[in-house]
Short mmCIF file of C-alpha atoms in Angstrom, two decimals:
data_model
loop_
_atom_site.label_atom_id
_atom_site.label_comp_id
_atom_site.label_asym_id
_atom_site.label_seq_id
_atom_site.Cartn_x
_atom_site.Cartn_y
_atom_site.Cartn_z
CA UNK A 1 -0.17 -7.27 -31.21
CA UNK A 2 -3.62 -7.81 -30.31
CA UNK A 3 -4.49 -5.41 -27.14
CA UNK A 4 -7.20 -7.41 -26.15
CA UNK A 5 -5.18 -10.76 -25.47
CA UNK A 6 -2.44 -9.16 -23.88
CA UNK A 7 -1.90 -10.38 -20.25
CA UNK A 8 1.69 -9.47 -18.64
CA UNK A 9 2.41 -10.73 -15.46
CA UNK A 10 5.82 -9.97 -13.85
CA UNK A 11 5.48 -12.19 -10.86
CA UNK A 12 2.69 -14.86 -9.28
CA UNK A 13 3.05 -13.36 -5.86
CA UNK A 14 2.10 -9.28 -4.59
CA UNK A 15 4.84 -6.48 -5.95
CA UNK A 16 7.71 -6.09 -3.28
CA UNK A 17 7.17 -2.75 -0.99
CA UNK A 18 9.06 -0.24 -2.63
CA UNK A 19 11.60 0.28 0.66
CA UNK A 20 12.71 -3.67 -0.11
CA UNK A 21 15.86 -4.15 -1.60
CA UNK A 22 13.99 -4.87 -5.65
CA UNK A 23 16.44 -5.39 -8.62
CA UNK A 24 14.06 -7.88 -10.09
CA UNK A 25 10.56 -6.59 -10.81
CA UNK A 26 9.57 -3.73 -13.01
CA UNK A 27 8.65 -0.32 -10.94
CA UNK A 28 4.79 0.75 -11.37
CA UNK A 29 6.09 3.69 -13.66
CA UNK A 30 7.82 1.12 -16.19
CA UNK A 31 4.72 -0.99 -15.97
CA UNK A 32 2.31 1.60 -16.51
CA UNK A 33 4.71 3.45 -19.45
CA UNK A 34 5.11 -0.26 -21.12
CA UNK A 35 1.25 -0.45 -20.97
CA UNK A 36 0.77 2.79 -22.51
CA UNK A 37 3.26 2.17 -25.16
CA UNK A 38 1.45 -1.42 -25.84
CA UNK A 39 -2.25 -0.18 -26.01
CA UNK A 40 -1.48 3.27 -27.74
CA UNK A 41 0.37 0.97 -30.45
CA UNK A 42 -2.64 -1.45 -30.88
CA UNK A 43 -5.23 1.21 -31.25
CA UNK A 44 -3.85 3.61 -33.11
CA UNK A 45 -5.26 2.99 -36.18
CA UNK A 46 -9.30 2.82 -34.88
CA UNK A 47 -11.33 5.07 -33.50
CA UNK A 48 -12.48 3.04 -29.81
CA UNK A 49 -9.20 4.33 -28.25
CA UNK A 50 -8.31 2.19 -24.88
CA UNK A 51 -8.92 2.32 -20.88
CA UNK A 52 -6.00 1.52 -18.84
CA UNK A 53 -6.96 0.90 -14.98
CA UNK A 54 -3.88 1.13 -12.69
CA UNK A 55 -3.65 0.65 -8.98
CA UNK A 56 -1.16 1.52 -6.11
CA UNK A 57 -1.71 -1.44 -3.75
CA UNK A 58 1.11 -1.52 -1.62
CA UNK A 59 -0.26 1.51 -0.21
CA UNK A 60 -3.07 -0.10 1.04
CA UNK A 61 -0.81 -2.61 2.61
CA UNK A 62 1.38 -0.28 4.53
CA UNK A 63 -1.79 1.81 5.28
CA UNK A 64 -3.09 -1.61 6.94
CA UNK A 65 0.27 -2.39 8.59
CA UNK A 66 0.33 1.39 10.20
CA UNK A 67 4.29 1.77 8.78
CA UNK A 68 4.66 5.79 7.54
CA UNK A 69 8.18 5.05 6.24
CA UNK A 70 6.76 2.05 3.92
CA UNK A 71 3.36 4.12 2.64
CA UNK A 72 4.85 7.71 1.60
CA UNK A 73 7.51 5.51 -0.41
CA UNK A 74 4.60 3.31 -2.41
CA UNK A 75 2.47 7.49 -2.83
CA UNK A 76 5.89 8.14 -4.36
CA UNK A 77 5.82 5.51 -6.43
CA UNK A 78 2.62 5.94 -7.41
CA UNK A 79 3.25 9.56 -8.00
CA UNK A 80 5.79 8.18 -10.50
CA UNK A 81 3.25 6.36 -12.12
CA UNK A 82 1.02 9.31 -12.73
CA UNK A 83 3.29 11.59 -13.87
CA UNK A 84 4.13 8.80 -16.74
CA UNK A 85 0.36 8.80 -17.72
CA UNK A 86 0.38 12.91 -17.68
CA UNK A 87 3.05 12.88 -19.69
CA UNK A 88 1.84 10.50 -22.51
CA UNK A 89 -1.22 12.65 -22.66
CA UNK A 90 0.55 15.55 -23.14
CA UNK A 91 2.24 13.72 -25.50
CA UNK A 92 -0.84 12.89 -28.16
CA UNK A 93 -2.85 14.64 -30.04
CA UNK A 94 -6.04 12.23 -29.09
CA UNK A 95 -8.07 13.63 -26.18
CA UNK A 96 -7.36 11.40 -23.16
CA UNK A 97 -8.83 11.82 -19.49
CA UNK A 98 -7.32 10.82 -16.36
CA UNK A 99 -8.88 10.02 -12.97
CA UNK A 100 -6.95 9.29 -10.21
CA UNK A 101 -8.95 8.32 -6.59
CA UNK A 102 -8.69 5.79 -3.90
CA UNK A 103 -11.90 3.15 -3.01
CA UNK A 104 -11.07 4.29 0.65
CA UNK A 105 -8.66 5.52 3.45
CA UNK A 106 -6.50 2.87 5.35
CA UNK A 107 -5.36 3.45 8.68
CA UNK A 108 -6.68 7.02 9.67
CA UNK A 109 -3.08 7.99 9.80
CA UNK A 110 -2.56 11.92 10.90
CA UNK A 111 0.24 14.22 11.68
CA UNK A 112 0.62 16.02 15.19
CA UNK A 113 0.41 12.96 16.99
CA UNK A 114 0.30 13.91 20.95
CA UNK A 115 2.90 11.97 22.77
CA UNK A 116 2.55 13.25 26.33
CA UNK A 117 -0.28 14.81 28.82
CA UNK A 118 1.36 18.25 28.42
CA UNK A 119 0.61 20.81 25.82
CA UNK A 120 0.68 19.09 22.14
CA UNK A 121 3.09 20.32 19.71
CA UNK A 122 1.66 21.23 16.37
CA UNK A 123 4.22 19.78 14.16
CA UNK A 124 5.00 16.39 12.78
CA UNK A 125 8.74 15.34 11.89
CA UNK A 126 9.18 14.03 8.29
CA UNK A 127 12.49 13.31 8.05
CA UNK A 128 12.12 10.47 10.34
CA UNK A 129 10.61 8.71 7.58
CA UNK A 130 13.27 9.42 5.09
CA UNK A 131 15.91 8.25 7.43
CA UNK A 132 14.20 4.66 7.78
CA UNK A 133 15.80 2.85 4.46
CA UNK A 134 13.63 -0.26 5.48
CA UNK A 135 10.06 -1.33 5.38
CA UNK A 136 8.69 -2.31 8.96
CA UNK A 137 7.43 -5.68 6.68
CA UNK A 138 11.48 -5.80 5.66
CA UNK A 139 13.14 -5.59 9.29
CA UNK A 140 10.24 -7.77 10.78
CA UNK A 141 11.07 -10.38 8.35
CA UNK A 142 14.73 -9.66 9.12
CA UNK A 143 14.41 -9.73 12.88
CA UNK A 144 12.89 -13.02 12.64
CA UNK A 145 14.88 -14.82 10.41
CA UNK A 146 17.80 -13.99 12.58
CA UNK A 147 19.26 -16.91 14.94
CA UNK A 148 20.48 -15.56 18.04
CA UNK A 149 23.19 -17.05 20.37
CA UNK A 150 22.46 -15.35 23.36
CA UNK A 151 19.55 -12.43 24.50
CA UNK A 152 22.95 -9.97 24.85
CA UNK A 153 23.75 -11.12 21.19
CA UNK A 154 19.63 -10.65 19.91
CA UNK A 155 19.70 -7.09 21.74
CA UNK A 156 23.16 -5.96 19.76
CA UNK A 157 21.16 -7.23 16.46
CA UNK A 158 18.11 -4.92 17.47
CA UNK A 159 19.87 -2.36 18.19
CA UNK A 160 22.71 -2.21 15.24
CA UNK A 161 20.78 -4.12 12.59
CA UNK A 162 17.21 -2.95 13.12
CA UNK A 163 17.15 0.23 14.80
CA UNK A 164 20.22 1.65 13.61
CA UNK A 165 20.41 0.56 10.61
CA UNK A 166 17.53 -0.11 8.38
CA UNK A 167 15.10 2.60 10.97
CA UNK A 168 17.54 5.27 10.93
CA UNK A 169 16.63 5.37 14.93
CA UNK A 170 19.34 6.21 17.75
CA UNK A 171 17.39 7.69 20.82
CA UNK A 172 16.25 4.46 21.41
CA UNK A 173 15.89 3.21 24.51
CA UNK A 174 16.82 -0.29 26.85
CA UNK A 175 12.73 -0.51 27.18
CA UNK A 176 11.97 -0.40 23.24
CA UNK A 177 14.55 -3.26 22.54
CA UNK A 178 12.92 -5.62 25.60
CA UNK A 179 9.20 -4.22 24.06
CA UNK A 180 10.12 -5.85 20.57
CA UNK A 181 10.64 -9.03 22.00
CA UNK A 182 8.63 -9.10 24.97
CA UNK A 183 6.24 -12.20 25.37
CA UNK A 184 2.91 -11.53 23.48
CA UNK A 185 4.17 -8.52 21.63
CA UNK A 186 3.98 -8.27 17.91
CA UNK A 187 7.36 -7.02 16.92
CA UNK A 188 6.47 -5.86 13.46
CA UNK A 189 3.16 -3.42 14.80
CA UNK A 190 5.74 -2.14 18.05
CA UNK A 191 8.84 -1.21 14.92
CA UNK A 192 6.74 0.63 12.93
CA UNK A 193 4.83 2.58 15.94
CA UNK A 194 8.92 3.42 16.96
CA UNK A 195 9.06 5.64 13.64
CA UNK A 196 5.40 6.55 13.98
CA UNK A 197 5.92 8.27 17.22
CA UNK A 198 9.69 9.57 16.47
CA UNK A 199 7.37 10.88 13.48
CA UNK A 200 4.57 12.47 15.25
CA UNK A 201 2.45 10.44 13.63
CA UNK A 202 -0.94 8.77 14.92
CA UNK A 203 -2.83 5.84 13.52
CA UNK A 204 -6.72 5.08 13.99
CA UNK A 205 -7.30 2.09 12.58
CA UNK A 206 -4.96 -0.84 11.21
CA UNK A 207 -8.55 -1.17 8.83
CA UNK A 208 -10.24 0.91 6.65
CA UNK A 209 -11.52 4.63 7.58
CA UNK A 210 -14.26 6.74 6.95
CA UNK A 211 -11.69 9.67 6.25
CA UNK A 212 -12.46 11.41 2.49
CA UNK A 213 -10.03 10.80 -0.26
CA UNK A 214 -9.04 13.08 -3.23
CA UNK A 215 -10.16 12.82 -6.50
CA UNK A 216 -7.12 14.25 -8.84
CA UNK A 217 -8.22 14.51 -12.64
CA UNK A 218 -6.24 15.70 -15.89
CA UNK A 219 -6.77 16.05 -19.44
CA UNK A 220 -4.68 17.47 -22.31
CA UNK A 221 -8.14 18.84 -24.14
CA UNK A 222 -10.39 21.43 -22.82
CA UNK A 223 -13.47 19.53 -23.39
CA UNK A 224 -11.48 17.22 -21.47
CA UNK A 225 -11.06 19.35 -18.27
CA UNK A 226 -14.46 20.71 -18.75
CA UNK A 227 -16.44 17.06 -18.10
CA UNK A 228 -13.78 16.67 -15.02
CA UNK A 229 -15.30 20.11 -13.50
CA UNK A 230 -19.03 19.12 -14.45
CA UNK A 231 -19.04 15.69 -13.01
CA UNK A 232 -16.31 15.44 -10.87
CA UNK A 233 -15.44 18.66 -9.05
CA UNK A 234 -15.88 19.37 -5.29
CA UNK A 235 -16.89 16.88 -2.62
CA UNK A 236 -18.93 13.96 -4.30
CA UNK A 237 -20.00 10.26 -3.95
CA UNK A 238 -18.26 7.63 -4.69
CA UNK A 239 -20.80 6.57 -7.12
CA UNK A 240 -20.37 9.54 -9.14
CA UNK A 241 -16.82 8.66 -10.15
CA UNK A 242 -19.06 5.64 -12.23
CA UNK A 243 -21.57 7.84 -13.57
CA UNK A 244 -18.67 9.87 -15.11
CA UNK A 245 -17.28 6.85 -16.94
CA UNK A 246 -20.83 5.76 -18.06
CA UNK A 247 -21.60 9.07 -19.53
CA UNK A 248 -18.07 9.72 -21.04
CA UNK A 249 -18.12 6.59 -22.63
CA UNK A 250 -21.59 5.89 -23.57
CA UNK A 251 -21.59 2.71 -21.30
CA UNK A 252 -24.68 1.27 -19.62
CA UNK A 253 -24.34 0.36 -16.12
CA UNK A 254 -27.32 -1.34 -15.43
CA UNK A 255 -26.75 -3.59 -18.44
CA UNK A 256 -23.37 -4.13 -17.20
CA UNK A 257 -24.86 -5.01 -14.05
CA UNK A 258 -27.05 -6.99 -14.57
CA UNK A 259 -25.02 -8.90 -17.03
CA UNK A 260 -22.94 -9.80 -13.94
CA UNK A 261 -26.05 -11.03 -11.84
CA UNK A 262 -25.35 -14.52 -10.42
CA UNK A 263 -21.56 -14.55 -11.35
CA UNK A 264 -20.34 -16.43 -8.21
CA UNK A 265 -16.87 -15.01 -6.83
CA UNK A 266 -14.72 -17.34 -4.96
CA UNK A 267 -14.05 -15.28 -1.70
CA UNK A 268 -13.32 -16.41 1.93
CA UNK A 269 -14.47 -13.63 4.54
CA UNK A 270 -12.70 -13.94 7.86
CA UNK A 271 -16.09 -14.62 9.81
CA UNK A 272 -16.68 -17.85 7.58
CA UNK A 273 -13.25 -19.31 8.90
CA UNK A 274 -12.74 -21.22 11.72
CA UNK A 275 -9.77 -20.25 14.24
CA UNK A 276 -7.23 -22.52 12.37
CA UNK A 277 -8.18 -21.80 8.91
CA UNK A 278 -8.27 -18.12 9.93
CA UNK A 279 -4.81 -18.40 11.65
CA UNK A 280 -3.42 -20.40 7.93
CA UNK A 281 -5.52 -18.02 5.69
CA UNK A 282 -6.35 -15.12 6.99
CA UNK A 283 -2.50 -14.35 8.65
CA UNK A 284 -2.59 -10.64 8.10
CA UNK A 285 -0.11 -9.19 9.18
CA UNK A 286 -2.40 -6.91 11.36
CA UNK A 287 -5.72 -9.33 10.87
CA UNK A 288 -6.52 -7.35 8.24
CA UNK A 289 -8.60 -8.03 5.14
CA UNK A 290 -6.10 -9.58 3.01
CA UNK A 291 -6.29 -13.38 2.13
CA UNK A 292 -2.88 -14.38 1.51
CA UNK A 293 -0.80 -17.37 2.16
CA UNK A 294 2.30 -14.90 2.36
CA UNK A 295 0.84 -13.12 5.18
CA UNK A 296 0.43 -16.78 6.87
CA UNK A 297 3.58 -17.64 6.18
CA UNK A 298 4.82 -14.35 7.66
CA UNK A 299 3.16 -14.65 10.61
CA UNK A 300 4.33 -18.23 11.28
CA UNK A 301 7.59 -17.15 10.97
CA UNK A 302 7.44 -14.65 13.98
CA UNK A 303 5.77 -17.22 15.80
CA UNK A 304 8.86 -19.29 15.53
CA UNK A 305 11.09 -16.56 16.39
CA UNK A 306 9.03 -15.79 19.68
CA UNK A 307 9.79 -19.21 20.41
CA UNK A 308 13.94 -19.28 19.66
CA UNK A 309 13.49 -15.95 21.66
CA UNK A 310 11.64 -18.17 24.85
CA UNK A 311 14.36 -20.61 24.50
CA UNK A 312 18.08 -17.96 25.27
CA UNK A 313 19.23 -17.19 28.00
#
C-alpha cells in the first residue's frame, strides 16, 4: 500500500463526543494505532520515515460549549491516543519524536470556582464529573427531542431523565428545572453550568483564551530527547514548536510559505454573514467559531422545543 494515497475516512460528519452512546466509529486510539501500523508498514523499507499529525478536537468543542463532564472524557481519550504513539516508539528501533501541544486554550475553565459572597473554599469536586454518564450536547439533544404532554409531565422528564439520570445530579432544585426551560434561556449552556457549579468549576470564556498550554514531548532515542530539551523546553512561542520541525527535518519554511502564497481558502467568518445566514451557518452551539450545518441544525431543534414548551399547559 502506497502511504501517500491513503485517505481513511470513518464518517462525513465530526467524531461523536466520547460521553455519547458510540458503537459505530473507531476510538482516536484505534485510529491513531491503525495509522501507525499503515505508515510504519509502507516505509519500512526507505530511509524518509513518516509524520503522522493527530488531533483531539472534541476537546475544543466541549471547551467551547463550557461542559467539564464532556472535555476531561475527550483529554482521556486523547490520553489514549498518546499512550498508543509512546508505545509504538518504544516499540522500534528507528528514532521517532513526539510532540504533543494545543494551538490554544478554550474556555478559561478553572477549579475553585466561588459560589457564594462568603469565604471561598479551595477545593473543586471531581467526582461530579464522573457521575454525569452524558454529554451536556447528548441530554440537550435529548431534552429537545422529547414531546411532552403536560409541563408536570416535561418537569418529571427533567428531573428523572436529565438530571438524574444521564447528570448524575439529585440536589437539584424546583428553580433549576423552571431555569432549563424558562423563556429565553438556553437549556444546553444552563445543564452544563448545573455540573460546572456542583463541580466547583468556573468558565471565562465560551471562546478561546489567552491561558498557556503544555507542550509534552517523548522520544525513545537520546538524541531524541536531547533536541526536545534544546528547542522545546521551558516556556516558549508558539512559533518555536515550527522552527523545531524545520530544523529536525531539514524543511524550509519560507519556501513552504511562500509556495502557499495566493492559495485562496474557502472560509466564511461570522462578521461576513448576515443575521440569517449567521443564524443557518454559523449555529454554534455557543456562537462560537465553528461553521457547521450540525450546529444549525442543533440549534433549530431547541428552538422548536422552546416553542412545544410555549404551547403546555
Amino acid at each position: 500500500m502506497d502511504a501517500e494515497m491513503m485517505n481513511g475516512i470513518s464518517l462525513k460528519k465530526q467524531k461523536p463526543l466520547v460521553l455519547i452512546d458510540n458503537k459505530v466509529y473507531p476510538s482516536l486510539e484505534e485510529e491513531v494505532i491503525t495509522a501507525l501500523n499503515v505508515l510504519s508498514k509502507a516505509t519500512e523499507d526507505t530511509d524518509e520515515g513518516f509524520f503522522l499529525l493527530v488531533e483531539g478536537s472534541r476537546i475544543d468543542h466541549a471547551g467551547h460549549q463550557n461542559d467539564p463532564h464532556a472535555q476531561v472524557r475527550e483529554v482521556l481519550a486523547y490520553d489514549k491516543a498518546f499512550k498508543a504513539v509512546v508505545d509504538f516508539a518504544d516499540s522500534t528501533d528507528v528514532e521517532t519524536i513526539i510532540v504533543s501541544t494545543s494551538d490554544h486554550e478554550t474556555g478559561g475553565a478553572s477549579v475553585a470556582l466561588q459560589l457564594s459572597e462568603s469565604y471561598p473554599e479551595y477545593v473543586w469536586k471531581p467526582d461530579v464529573l464522573l457521575n454525569a454518564t452524558k454529554s451536556g450536547e447528548y441530554v440537550t439533544r435529548k431534552l429537545a427531542s422529547y414531546k411532552a404532554s403536560s409541563k408536570k409531565d416535561l418537569y418529571h422528564f427533567i428531573k428523572t431523565e436529565i438530571l438524574e439520570r444521564d447528570l448524575g445530579i439529585t440536589d437539584y432544585t424546583e428553580q433549576d428545572v423552571l431555569n432549563i426551560v424558562a423563556p429565553g434561556a438556553n437549556p444546553h449552556n444552563i445543564l452544563n453550568k448545573l455540573v460546572s457549579d456542583r463541580a466547583q468549576i468556573g468558565w471565562a470564556t465560551h471562546g478561546h483564551s489567552a491561558v498557556d498550554v503544555n507542550i509534552y514531548g517523548y522520544s525513545n532515542t537520546e538524541n531524541g530527547k536531547s533536541l526536545l530539551y534544546k528547542y522545546l523546553g521551558g516556556n516558549r512561542e508558539n512559533t518555536e514548536i515550527g522552527r523545531f520541525w524545520e530544523a529536525i527535518t531539514g524543511s524550509d519554511y519560507h519556501k513552504i510559505t511562500n509556495l502557499l502564497e495566493g492559495t485562496i481558502h474557502h472560509t466564511v467568518s461570522a462578521e461576513s454573514l448576515d443575521d440569517d445566514a449567521a443564524t443557518e451557518l454559523l449555529g454554534g452551539f455557543n456562537e462560537h467559531d465553528t461553521l457547521d450545518p450540525e450546529y444549525a441544525t442543533f440549534k433549530a431543534k431547541v428552538a422548536e422545543f422552546k416553542e412545544h414548551v410555549e404551547q403546555l399547559s
